[in-house]
Tab-separated table of C-alpha atoms in Angstrom:
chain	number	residue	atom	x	y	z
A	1	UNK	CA	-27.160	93.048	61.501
A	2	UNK	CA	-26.968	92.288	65.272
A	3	UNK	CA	-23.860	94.276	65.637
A	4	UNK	CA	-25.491	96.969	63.685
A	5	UNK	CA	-22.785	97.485	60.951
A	6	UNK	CA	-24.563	96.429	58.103
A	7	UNK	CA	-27.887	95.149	56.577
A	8	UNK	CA	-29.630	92.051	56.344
A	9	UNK	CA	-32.503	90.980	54.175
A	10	UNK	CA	-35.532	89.598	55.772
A	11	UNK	CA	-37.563	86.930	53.875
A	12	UNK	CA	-40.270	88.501	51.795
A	13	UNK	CA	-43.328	86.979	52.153
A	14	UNK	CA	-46.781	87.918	49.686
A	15	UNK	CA	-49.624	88.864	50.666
A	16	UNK	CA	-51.045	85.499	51.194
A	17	UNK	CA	-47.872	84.287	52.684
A	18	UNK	CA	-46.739	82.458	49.690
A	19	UNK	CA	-43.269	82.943	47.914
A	20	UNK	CA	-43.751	85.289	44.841
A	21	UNK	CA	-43.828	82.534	41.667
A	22	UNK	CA	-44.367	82.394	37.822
A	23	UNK	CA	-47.597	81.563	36.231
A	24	UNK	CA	-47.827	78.470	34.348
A	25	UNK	CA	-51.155	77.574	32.166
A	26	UNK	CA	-51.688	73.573	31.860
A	27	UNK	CA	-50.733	71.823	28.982
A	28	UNK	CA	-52.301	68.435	27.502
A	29	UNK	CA	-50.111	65.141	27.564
A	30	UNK	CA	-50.293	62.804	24.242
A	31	UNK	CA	-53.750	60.596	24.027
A	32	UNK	CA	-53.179	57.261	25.121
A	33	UNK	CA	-55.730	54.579	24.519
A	34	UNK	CA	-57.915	53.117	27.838
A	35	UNK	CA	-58.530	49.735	27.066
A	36	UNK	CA	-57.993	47.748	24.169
A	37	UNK	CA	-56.551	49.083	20.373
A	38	UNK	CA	-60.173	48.612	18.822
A	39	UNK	CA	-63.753	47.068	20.512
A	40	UNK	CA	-63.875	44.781	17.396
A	41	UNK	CA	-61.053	42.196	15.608
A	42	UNK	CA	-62.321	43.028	12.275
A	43	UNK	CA	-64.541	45.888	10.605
A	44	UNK	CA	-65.638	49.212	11.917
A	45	UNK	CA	-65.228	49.720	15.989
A	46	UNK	CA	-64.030	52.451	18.535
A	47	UNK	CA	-61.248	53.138	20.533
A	48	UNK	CA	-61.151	55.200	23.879
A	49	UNK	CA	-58.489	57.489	24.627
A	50	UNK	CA	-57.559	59.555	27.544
A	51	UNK	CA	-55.220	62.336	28.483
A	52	UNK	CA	-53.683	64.242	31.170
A	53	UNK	CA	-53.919	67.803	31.952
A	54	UNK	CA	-49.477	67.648	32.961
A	55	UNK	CA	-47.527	68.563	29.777
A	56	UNK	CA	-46.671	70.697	32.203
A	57	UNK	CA	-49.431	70.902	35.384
A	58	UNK	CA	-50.948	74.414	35.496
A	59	UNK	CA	-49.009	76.829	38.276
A	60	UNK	CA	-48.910	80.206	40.091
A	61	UNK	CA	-52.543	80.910	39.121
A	62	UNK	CA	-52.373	79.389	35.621
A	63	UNK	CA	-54.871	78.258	33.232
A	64	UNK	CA	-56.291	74.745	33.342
A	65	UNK	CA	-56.225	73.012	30.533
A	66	UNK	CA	-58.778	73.064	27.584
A	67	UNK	CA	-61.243	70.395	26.302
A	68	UNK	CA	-62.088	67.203	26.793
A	69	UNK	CA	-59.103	64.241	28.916
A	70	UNK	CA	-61.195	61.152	27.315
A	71	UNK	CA	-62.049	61.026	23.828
A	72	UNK	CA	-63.832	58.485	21.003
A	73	UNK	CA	-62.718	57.703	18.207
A	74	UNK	CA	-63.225	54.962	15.014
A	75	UNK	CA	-61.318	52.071	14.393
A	76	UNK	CA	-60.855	48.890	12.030
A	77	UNK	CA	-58.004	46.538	12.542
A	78	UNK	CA	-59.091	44.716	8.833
A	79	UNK	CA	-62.243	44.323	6.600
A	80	UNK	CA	-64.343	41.354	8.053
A	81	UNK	CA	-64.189	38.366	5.789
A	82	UNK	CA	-67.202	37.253	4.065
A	83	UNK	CA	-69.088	35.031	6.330
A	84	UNK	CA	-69.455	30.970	5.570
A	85	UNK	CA	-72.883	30.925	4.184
A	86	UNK	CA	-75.305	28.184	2.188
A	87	UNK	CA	-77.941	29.328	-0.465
A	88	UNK	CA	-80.047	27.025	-2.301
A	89	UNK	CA	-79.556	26.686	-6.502
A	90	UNK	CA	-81.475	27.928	-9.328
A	91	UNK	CA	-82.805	24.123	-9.505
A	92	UNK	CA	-84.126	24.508	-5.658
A	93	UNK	CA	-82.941	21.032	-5.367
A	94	UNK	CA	-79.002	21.960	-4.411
A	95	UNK	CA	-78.021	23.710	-1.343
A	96	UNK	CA	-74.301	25.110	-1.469
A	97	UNK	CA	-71.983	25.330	1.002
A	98	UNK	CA	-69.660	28.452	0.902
A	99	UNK	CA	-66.790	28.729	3.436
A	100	UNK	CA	-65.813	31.815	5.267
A	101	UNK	CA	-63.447	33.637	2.705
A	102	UNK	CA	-60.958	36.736	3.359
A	103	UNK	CA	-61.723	39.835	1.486
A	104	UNK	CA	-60.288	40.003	-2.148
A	105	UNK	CA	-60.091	35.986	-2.063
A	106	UNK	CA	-62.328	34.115	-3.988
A	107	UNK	CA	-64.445	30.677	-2.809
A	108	UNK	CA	-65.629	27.537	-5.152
A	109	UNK	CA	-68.172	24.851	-4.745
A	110	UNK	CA	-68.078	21.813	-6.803
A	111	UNK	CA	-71.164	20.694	-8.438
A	112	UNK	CA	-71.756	17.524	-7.530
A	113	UNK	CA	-73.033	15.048	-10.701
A	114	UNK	CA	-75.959	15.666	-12.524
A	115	UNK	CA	-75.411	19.091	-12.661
A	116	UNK	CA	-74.317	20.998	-15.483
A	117	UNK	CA	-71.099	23.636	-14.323
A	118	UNK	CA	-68.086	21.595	-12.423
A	119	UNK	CA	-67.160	24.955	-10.508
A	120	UNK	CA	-68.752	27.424	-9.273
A	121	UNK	CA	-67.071	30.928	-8.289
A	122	UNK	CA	-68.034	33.956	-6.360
A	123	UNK	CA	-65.802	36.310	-5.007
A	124	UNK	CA	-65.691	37.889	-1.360
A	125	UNK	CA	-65.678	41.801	-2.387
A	126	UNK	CA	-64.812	45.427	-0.252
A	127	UNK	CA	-68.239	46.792	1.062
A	128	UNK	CA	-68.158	50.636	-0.006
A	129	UNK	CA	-67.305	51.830	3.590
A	130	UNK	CA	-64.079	49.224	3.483
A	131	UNK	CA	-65.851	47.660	6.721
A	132	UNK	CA	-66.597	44.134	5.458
A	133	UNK	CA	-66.321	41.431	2.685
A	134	UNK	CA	-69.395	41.006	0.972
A	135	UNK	CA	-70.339	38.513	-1.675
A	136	UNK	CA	-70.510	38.887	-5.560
A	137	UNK	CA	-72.896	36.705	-8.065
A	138	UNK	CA	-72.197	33.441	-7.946
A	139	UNK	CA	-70.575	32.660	-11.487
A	140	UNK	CA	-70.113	29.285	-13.022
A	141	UNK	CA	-66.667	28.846	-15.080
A	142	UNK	CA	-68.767	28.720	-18.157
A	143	UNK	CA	-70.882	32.176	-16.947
A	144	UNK	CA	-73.926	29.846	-15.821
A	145	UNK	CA	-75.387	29.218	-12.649
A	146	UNK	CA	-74.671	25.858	-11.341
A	147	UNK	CA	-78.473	24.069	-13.018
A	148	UNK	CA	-79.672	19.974	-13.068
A	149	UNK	CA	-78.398	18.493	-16.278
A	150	UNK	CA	-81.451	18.141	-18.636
A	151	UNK	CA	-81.105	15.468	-21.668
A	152	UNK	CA	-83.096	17.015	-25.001
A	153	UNK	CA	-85.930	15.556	-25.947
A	154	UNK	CA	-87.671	15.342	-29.331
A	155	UNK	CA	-91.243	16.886	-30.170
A	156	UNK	CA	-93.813	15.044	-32.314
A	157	UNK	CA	-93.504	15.323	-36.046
A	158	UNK	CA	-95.166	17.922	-38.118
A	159	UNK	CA	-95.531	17.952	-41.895
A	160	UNK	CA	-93.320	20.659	-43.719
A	161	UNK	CA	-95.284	21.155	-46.175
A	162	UNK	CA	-98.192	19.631	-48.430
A	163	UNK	CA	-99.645	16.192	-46.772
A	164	UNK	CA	-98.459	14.408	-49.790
A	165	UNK	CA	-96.477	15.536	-52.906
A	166	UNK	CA	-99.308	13.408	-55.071
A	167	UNK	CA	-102.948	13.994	-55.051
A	168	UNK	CA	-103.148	10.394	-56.181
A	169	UNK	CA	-101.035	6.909	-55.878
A	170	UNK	CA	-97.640	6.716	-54.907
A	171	UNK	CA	-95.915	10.004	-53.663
A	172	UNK	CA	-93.871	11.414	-50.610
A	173	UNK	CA	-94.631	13.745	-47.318
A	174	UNK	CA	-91.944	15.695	-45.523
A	175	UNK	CA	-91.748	15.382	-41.602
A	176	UNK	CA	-89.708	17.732	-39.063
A	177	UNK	CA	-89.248	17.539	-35.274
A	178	UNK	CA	-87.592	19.790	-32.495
A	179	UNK	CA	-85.177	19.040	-29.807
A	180	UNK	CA	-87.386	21.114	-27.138
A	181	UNK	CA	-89.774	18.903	-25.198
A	182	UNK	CA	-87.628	19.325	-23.192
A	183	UNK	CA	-84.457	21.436	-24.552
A	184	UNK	CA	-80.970	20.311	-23.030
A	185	UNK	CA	-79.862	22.214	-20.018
A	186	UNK	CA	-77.014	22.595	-17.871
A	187	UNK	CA	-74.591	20.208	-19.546
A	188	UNK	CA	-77.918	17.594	-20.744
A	189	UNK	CA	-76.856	15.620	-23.886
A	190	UNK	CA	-78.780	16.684	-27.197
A	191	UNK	CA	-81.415	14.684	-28.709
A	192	UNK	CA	-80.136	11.937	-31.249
A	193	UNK	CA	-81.049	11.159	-34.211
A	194	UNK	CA	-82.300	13.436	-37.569
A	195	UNK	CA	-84.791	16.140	-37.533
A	196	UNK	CA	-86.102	15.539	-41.128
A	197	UNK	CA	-87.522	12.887	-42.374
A	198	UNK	CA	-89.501	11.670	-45.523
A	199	UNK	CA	-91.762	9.100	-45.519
A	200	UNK	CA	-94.354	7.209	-48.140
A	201	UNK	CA	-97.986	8.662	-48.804
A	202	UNK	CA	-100.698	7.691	-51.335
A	203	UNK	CA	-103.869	9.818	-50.628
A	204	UNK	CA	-106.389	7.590	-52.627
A	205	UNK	CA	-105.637	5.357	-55.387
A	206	UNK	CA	-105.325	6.750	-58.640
A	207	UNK	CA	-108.396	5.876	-61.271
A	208	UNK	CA	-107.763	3.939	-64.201
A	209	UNK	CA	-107.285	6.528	-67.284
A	210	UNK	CA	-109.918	6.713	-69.812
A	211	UNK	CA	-108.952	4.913	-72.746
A	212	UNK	CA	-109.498	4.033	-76.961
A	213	UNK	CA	-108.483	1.148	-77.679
A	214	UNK	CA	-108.934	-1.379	-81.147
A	215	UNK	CA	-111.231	-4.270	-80.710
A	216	UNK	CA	-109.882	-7.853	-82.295
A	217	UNK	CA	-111.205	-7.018	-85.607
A	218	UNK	CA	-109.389	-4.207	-86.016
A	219	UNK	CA	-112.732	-2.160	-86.754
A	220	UNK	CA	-113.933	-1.471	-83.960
A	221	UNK	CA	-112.385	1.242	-81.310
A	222	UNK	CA	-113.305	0.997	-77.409
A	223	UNK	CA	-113.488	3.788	-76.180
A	224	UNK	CA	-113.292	3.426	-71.716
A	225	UNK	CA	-114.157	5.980	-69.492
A	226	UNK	CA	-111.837	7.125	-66.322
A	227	UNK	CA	-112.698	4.974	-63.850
A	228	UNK	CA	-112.295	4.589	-60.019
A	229	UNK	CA	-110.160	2.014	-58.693
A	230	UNK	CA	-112.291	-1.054	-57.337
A	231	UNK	CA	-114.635	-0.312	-60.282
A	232	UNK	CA	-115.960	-1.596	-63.543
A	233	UNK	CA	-116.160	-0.189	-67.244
A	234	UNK	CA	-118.352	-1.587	-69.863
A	235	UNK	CA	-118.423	-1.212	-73.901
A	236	UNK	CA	-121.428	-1.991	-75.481
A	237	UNK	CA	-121.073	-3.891	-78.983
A	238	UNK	CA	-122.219	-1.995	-82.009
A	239	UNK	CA	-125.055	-4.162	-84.291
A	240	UNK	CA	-122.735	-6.689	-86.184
A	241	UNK	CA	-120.919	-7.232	-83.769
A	242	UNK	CA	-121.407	-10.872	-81.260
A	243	UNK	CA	-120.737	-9.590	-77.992
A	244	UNK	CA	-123.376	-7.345	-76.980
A	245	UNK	CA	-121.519	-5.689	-73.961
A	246	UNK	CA	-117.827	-5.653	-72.880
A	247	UNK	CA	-116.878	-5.289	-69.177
A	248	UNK	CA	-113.206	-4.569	-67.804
């Protein structure tokens, strides 16, 4: 001390005239995100995140700290919808109209007349990576596709069959049609009417029999051969008798 009865101690300085202090190493703060929550409003995106080398600062020679301050990383708020969307029909004469429809919900389209399904239905499914909606088959209530209504219509007749149940005269052929030219489609009405009929035949005429019969005198037999229709028959008279030739 000035007075020189007792000691006093001087400031200690180091060697590079800095106070003698404790090492810290640098520790990472929590990752907060640089911009917005996600690049996209629905299905897969990123989202950038930074941090700061302060949880605590490094000190007294301490180690920075390690890795990377900004990273990337995925995102997805919610699955996209399905997207609104017109395809053409099986009939290539009806375009429908689809709406934009939320994942899991399902959209319709009315047929309009002259079609055969009143409703159809599809539903907006989960892509496999979760991303997206994506459309299933489009489904009528019935399980058809939405088609033009087709009315049946009957094919010509055809014999079932022999052409005629008689070879001769009088007799009977049987006659079936189809409902295929065309066949009833989406909702078409069916043909009307039977698809068997019968209906009259006669071939040829049938020939007159061949016949015996007993002339006036009760002596005499006839005897006619089968003849064709439109034809004639004759009997010669036996000597004793007047008539020398019968016709018929």
């Amino acid at each position: 001390s000035p007075d020189g009865s007792r000691g006093t101690w001087s400031a200690v300085g180091g060697a590079d005239g800095a106070d003698c202090v404790v090492s810290g190493d640098g520790g990472w703060s929590a990752w907060t995100s640089v911009g917005p929550a996600c690049s996209v409003s629905c299905g897969a995106g990123t989202q950038t995140l930074r941090r700061e080398c302060d949880s605590p600062p490094p000190s007294g020679g301490g180690a920075p700290c390690e890795g990377d301050d900004i990273t990337v990383r995925p995102c997805m708020p919610a699955p996209c919808p399905c997207a609104a969307e017109v395809t053409v029909g099986p009939s290539s004469q009806l375009q429908m109209s689809w709406p934009e429809t939320a994942v899991r919900d399902q959209a319709s389209f009315v047929c309009p007349a002259g079609f055969g399904v009143a409703t159809l239905v599809r539903t907006c499914d989960l892509s496999p990576d979760g991303s997206r909606g994506s459309w299933s088959t489009v489904r009528g209530a019935d399980g058809a596709d939405c088609v033009i209504n087709v009315d049946g219509g009957w094919s010509a007749w055809t014999s079932v069959g022999p052409a005629c149940s008689v070879s001769c005269g009088a007799g009977t052929q049987t006659l079936r049609r189809e409902c295929d030219s065309p066949p009833p489609s989406g909702g078409g009405a069916p043909c009307e009417g039977d698809d068997i009929t019968v209906r009259p035949c006669m071939p040829a005429p049938c020939p007159c029999s061949a016949e015996v019969t007993v002339g006036p005198s009760s002596q005499l037999q006839l005897s006619w051969p089968q003849t064709a229709a439109g034809h004639q028959a004759t009997f010669a008279c036996p000597a004793g008798f007047g008539v020398a030739t019968l016709v018929r």
